[in-house]
Coordinates of C-alpha atoms in Angstrom, one line a residue:
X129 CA 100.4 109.5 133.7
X130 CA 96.8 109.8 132.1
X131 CA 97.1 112.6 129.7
X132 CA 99.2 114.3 127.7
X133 CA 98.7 117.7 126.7
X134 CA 100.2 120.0 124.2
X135 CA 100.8 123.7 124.1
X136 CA 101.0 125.4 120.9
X137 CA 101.8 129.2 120.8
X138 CA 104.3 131.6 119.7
X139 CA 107.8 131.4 121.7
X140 CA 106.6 134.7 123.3
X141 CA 103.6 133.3 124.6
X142 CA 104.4 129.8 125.7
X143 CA 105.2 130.2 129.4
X144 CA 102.4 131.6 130.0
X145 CA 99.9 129.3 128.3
X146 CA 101.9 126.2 129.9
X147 CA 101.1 128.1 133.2
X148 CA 97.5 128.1 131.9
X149 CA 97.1 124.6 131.7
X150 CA 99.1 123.9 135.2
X151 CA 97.3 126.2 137.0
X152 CA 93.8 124.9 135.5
X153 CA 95.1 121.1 136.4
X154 CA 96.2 122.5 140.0
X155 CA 92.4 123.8 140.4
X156 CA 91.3 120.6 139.0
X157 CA 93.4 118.8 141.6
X158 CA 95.9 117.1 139.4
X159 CA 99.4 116.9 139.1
X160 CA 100.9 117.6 136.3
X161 CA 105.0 117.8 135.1
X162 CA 106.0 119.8 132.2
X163 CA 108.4 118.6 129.1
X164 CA 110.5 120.2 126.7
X165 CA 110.9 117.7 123.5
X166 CA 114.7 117.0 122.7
X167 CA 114.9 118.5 119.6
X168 CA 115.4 122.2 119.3
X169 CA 113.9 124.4 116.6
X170 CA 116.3 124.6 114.2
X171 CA 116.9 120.9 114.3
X172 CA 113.5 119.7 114.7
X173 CA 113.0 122.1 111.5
X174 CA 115.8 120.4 109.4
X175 CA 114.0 116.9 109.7
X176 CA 111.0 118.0 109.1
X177 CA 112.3 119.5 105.7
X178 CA 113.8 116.1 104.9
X179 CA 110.7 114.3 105.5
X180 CA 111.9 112.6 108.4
X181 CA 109.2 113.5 110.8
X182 CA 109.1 109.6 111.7
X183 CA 112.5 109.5 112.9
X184 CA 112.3 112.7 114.5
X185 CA 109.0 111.9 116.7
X186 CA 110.5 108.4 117.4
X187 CA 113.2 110.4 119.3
X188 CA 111.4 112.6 121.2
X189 CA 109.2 109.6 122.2
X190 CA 112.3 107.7 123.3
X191 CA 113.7 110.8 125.3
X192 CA 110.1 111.2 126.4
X193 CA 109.8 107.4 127.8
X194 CA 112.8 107.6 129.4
X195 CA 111.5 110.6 132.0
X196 CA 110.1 109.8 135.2
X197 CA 106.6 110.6 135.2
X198 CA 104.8 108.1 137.7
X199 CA 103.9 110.6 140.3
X200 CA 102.1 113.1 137.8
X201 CA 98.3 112.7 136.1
X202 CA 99.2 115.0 133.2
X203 CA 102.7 116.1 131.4
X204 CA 102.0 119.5 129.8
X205 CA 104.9 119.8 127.1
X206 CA 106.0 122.4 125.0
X207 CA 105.4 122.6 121.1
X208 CA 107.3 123.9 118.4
X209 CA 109.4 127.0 118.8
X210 CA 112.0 128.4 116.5
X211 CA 110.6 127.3 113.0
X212 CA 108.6 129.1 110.9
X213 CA 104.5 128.8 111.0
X214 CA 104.2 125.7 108.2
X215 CA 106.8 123.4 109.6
X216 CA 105.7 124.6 113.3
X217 CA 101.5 123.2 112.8
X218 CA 103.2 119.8 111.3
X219 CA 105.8 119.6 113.8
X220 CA 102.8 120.1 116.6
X221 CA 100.4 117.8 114.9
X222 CA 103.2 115.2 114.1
X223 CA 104.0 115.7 118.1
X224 CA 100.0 115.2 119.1
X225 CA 99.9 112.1 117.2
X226 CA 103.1 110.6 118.4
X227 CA 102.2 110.9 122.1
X228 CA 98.5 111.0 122.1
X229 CA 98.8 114.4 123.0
X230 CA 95.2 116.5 123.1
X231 CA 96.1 120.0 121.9
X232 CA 96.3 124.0 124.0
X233 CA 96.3 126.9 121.8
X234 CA 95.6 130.2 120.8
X235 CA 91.9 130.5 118.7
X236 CA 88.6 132.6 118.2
X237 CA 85.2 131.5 118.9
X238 CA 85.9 128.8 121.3
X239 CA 82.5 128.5 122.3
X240 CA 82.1 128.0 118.8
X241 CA 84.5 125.3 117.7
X242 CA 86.0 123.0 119.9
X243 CA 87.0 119.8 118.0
X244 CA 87.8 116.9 120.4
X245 CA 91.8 117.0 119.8
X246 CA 91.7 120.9 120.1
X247 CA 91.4 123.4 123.1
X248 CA 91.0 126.7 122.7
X249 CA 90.4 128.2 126.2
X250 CA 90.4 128.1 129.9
X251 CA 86.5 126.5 130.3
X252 CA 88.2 123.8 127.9
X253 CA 90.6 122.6 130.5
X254 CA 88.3 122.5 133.5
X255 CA 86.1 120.1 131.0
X256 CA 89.2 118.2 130.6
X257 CA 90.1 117.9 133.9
X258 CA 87.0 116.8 135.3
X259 CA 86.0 114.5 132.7
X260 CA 87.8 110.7 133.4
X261 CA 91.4 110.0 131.5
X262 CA 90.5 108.3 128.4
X263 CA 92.8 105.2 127.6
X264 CA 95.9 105.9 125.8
X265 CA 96.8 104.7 122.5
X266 CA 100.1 103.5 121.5
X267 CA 101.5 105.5 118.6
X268 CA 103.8 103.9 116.0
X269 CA 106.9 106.8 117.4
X270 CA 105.7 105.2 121.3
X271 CA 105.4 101.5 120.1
X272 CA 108.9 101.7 118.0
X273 CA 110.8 103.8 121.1
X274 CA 109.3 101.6 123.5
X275 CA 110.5 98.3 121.7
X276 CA 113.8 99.3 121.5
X277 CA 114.1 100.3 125.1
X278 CA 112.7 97.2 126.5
X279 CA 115.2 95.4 124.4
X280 CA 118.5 97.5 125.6
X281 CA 116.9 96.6 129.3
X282 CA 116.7 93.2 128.6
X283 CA 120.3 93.1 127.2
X284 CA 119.7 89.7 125.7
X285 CA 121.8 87.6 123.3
X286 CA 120.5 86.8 120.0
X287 CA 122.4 84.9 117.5
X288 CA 121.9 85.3 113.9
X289 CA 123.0 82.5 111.4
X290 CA 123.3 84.3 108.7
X291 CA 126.2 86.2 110.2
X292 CA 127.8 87.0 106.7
X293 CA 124.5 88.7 104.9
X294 CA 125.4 92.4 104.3
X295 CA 122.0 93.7 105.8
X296 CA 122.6 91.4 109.0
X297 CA 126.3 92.7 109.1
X298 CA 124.6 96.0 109.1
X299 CA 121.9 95.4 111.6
X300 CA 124.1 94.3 113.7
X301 CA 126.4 97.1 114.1
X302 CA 123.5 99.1 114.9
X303 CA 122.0 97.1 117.5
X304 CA 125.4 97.3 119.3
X305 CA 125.4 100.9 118.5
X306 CA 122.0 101.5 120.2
X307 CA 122.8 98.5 122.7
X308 CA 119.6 96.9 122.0
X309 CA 121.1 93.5 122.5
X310 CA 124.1 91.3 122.2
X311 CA 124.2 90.4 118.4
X312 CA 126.2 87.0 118.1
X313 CA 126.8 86.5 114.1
X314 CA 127.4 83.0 112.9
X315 CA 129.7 82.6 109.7
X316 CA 133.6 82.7 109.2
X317 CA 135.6 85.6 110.9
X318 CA 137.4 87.3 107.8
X319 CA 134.3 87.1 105.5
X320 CA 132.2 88.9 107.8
X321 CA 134.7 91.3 108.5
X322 CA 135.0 91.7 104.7
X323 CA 131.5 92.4 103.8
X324 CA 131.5 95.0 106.8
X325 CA 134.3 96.8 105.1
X326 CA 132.1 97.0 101.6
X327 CA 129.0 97.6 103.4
X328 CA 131.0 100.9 104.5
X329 CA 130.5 99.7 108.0
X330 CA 132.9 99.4 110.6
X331 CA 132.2 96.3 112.9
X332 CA 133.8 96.1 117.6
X333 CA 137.1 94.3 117.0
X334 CA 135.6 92.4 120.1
X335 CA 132.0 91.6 118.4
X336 CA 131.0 88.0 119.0
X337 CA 131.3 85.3 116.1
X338 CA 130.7 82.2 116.1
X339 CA 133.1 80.1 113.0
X340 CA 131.3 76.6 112.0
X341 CA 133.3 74.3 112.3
X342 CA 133.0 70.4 112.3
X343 CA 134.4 70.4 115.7
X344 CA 131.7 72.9 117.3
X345 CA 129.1 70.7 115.6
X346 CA 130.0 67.9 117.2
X347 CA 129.5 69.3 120.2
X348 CA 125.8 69.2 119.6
X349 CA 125.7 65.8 118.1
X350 CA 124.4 63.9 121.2
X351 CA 121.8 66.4 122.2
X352 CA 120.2 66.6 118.4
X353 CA 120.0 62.9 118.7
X354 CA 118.7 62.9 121.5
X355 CA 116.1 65.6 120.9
X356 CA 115.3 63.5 117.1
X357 CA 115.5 59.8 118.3
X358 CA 111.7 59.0 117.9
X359 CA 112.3 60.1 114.0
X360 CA 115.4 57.9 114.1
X361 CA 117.9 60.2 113.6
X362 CA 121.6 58.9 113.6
X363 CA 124.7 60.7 114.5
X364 CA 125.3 60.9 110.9
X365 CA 122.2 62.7 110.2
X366 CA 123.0 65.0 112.7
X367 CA 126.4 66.1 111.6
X368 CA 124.7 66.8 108.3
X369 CA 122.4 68.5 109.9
X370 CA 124.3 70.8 111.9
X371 CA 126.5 71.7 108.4
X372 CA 123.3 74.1 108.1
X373 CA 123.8 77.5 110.5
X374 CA 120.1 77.6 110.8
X375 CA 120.3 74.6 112.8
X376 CA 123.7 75.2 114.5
X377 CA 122.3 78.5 116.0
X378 CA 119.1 76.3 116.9
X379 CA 121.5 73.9 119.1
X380 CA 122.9 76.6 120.4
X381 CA 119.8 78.0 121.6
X382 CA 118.6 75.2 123.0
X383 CA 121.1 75.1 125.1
X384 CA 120.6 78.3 126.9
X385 CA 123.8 79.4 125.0
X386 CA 122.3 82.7 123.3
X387 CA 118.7 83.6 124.0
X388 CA 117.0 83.8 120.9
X389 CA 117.5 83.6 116.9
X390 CA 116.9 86.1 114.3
X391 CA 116.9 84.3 110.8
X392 CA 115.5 84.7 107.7
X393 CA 117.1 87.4 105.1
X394 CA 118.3 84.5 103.1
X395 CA 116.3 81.7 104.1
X396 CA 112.8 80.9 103.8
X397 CA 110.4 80.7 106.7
X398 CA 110.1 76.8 106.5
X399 CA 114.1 76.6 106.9
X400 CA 113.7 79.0 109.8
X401 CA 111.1 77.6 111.0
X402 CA 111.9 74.0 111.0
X403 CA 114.7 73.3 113.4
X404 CA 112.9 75.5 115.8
X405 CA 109.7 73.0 115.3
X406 CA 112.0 69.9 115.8
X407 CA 114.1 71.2 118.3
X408 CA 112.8 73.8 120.9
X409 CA 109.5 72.5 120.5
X410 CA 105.9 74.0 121.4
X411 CA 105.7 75.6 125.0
X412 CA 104.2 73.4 127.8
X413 CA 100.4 73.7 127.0
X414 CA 101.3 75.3 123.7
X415 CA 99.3 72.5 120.4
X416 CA 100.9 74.7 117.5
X417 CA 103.3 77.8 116.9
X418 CA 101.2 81.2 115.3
X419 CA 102.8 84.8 114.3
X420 CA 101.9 87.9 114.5
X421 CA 102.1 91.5 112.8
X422 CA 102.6 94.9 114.9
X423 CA 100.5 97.4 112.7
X424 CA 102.3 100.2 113.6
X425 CA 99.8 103.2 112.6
X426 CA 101.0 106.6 113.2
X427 CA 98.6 107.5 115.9
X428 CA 97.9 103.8 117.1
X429 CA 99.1 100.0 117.3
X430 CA 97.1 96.7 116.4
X431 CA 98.4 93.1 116.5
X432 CA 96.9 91.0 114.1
X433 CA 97.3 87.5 113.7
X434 CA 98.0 84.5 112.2
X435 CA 99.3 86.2 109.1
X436 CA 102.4 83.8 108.2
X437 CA 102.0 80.3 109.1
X438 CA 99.1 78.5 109.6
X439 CA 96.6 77.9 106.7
X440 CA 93.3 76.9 107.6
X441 CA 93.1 76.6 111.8
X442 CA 90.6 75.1 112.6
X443 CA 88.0 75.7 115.6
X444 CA 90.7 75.0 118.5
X445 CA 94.0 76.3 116.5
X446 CA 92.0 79.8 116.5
X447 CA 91.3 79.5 119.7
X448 CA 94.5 78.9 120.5
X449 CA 96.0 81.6 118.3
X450 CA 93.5 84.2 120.0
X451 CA 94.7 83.4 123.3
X452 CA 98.5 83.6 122.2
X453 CA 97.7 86.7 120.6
X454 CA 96.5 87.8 123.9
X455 CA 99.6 86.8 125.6
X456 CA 101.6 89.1 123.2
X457 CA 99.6 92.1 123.4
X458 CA 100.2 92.0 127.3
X459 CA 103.9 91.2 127.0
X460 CA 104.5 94.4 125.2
X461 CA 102.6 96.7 126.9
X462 CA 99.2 96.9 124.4
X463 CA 95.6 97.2 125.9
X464 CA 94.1 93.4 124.7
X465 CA 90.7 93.4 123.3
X466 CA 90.5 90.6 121.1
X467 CA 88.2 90.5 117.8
X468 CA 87.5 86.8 116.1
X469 CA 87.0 88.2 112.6
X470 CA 84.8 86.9 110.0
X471 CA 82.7 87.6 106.9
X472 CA 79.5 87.6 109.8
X473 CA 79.2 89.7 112.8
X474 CA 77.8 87.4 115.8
X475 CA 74.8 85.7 114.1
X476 CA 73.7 88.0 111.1
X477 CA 75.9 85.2 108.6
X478 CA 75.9 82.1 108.2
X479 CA 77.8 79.2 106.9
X480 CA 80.7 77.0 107.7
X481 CA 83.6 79.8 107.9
X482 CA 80.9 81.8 110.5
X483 CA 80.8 78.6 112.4
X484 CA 83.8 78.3 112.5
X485 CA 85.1 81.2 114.0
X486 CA 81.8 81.4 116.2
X487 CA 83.6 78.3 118.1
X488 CA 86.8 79.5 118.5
X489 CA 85.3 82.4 120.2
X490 CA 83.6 79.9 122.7
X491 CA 86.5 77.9 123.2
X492 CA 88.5 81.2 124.4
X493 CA 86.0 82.3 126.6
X494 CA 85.4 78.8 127.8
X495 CA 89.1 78.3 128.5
X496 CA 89.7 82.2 129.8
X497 CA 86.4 83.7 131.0
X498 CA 88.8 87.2 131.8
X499 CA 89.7 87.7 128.7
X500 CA 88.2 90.4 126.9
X501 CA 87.3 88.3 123.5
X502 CA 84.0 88.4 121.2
X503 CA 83.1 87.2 117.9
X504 CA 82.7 86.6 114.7
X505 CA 83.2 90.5 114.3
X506 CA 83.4 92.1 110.9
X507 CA 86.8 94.3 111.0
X508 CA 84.1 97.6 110.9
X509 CA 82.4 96.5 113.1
X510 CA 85.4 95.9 115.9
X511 CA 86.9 99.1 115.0
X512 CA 84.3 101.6 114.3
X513 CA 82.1 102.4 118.0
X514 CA 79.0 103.5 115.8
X515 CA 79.1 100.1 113.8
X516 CA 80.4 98.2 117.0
X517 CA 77.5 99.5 119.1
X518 CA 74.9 98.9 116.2
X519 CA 75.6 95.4 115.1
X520 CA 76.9 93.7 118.6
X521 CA 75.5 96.0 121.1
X522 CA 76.5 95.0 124.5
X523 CA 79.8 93.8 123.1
X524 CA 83.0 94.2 125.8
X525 CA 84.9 94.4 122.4
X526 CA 82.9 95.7 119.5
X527 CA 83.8 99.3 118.5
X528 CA 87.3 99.1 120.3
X529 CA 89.2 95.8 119.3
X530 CA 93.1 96.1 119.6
X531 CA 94.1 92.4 118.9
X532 CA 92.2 91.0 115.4
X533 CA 92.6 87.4 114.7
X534 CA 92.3 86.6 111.1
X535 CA 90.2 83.0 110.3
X536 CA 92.8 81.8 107.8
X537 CA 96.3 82.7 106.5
X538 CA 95.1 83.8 103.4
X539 CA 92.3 86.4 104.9
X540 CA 95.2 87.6 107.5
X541 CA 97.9 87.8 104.8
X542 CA 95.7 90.0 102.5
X543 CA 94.2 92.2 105.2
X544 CA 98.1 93.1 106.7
X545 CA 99.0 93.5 103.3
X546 CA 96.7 96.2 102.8
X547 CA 96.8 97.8 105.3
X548 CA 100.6 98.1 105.3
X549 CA 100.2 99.4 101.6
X550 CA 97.1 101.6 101.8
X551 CA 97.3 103.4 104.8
X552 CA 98.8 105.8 105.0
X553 CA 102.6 105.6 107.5
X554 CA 101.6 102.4 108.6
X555 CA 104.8 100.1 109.3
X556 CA 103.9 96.3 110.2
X557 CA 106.8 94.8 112.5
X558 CA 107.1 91.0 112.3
X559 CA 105.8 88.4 112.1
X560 CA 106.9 87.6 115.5
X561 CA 106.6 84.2 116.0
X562 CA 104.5 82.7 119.3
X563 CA 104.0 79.5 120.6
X564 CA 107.8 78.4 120.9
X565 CA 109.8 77.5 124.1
X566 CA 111.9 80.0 123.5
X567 CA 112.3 82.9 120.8
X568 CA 113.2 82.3 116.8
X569 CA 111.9 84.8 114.4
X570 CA 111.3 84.9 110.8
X571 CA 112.2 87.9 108.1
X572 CA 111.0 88.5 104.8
X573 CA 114.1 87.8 102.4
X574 CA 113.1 91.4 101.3
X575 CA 114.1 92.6 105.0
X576 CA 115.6 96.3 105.5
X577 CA 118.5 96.6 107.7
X578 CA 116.4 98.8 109.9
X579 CA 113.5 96.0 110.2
X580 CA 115.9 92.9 111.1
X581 CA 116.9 95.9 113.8
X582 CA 113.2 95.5 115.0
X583 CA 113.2 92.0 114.6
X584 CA 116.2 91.2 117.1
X585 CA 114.2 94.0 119.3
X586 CA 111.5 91.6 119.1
X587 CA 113.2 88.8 120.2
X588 CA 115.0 90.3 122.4
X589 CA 112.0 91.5 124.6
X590 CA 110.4 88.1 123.9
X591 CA 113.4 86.5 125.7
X592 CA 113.0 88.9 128.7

């Protein structure tokens, strides 16, 4: 599937302009299927008036995922019908956005005014047609749908140490719900059972929990000590240490015994991230762990990295970071164009911190010569073509990064910051740890039920 085209019309008309655009794709040569989203009117309408167009076009992308359209170029699909004209041109619009839909519909002067997300007439189409399929963006409704049905593929087991925290309780009732993955909470039976029941959620008499117990520990004594010899830990010390879940859900993923961990709501990042350092360890080739944020626009996704963990990288920890921020991009699905960001586009700046990302960007290309990589980019100009084009002309990613490393945690911190807070929809997933042998992942103790759902999601396709 290349494109995606949506008809907008009155119910009376809408055959007969989807015949419009089959028959003009059929002229044209290419195949084409038709869709009908999910939702009918009247309950397409009733979201819409609750302001949860979000939830709604995260549906209909799931629904619209899950359809088989590998033999067609085009899917024509049908827009609103059954609501009134208001809630129909935000339902259609909502609907272009969430599936990078261009748009079919009734209008005067075509000749006139064709915007590049609108047709108005037949000669549009043939243009379409014959013209090459742009690539597709990823919409926030796409990326989100597309997660969580990775995840329920990948039916992976994710333990969660803090199996007793209300939101984690009910997170995961609704990943068993949606069968995104096998939740396994650590923490005593009857307590979690108890804050289920305040939490007004009712948890599978057959869910999985793991008690704590000195005698499960115990079980992981050797291993730990193994694992922490050369910082001469005894058997003591590891008893002690396995007292803390965080750790005890480590072991137990170390030992192939769940697939990944999900921790964080009431522990901070370095106690997440600390067992994971001592005891699953880098992957081979892998110098240091990094993290990433999925900046989930509505009509588009960037990763951007390292926003949570490392400081100040220096020349070969950016490099590094780039080319695990590659990795990712690829592992879920996302086009990868990476852009080494700094003050300085190639060499209008200088000083140290220009320098500085001006090697990283030569030790990735050095180390990949096929990866699509360039640097030091302002963030204008790796987004904007016009600015791209001006200022690195010839560049393979100027104008259209997707991937944007960040040269220090306190640049990428601030710049997903804002752009969570001042754009406008935008939902950042993570940070998604990379770098480990196998999967741990961090929250924000200020974690929503619904983005610890994400967050096993993560892990879960991570572990796949």
């Amino acid at each position: 599937m290349n494109r995606v085209i949506l008809v907008a019309a009155a119910a009376a008309e809408m055959a007969a302009k989807v015949k419009e655009v089959v028959d003009a794709a059929a002229a044209a040569g290419v195949k084409t299927a038709v869709y009908k989203p999910c939702a009918n009117g009247a309950e397409a309408a009733a979201e819409l008036k609750e302001h949860r167009s979000a939830v709604l076009m995260e549906k209909i992308a799931a629904d619209f995922l899950q359809k088989d359209f590998a033999s067609v170029d085009t899917v024509v699909v049908e827009g609103a019908q059954g609501m009134n004209d208001v809630l129909a041109h935000k339902f259609n619009d909502d609907l272009a956005t969430a599936l990078d839909a261009k748009v079919y519909c009734n209008g005067e002067d075509a000749d006139l005014f064709c915007p590049n997300r609108i047709m108005h007439c037949p000669k549009c189409l043939a243009k379409e047609f014959a013209a090459p399929a742009a690539e597709r963006k990823t919409s926030q409704a796409m990326f989100r749908a597309g997660l969580l049905l990775k995840a329920s593929k990948a039916k992976k087991r994710i333990v969660l140490p803090e199996g007793s925290e209300p939101r984690t309780v009910q997170a995961a009732k609704l990943v068993i719900d949606r069968k995104i993955a096998v939740p396994v909470l650590v923490g005593k039976k009857d307590e979690i059972f108890k804050v289920a029941k305040e939490q007004g959620v009712t948890l599978p008499a057959d869910i999985e929990i793991i008690e704590p117990t000195a005698e499960l520990a115990e079980k992981y004594v050797p291993t730990l000590v193994e694992l922490r010899k050369s910082k001469g830990m005894t058997e003591e010390q590891a008893r002690a240490a396995l007292a803390d879940n965080v750790m005890l859900a480590t072991m137990m993923l170390k030992m192939g015994e769940v697939d990944g961990l999900v921790s964080g709501a009431i522990h901070s990042t370095a106690d997440t991230l600390r067992p994971a350092l001592q005891v699953i360890k880098c992957a081979p080739g892998v110098k240091s762990v990094s993290s990433v944020f999925f900046m989930c626009m509505p009509g588009k996704t960037y990763i951007y990295g390292d926003c949570a963990i490392n400081l100040n990288p220096t020349a070969e920890e950016l490099a590094g970071i780039a080319m695990q921020c590659d990795d990712t991009a690829k592992a879920f699905g996302l086009p990868s164009r990476v852009a080494m960001l700094s003050y300085s586009t190639m060499n209008s700046g200088k000083g140290p911190d220009a320098d500085l990302v001006r090697e990283a960007t030569k030790l990735v290309k050095e180390a990949r010569p096929e990866m699509l990589v360039d640097g030091p980019l302002q963030y204008d100009a790796a987004t904007v073509e016009s600015v791209g084009s001006l200022k690195a002309p010839g560049s393979s990613v100027a104008g259209k990064a997707t991937v944007f490393v960040f040269p220090s945690l306190s640049a990428g911190n601030i710049g997903y910051k804002a752009v969570q807070r001042s754009a406008h929809g935008t939902i950042a997933i993570g940070p998604m740890l990379q770098g480990l042998a196998k999967p741990v992942n961090d929250l924000s103790r200020g974690a929503l039920v619904e983005d610890i759902v994400y967050t096993i999601a993560l892990t879960a396709v991570q572990a796949g």
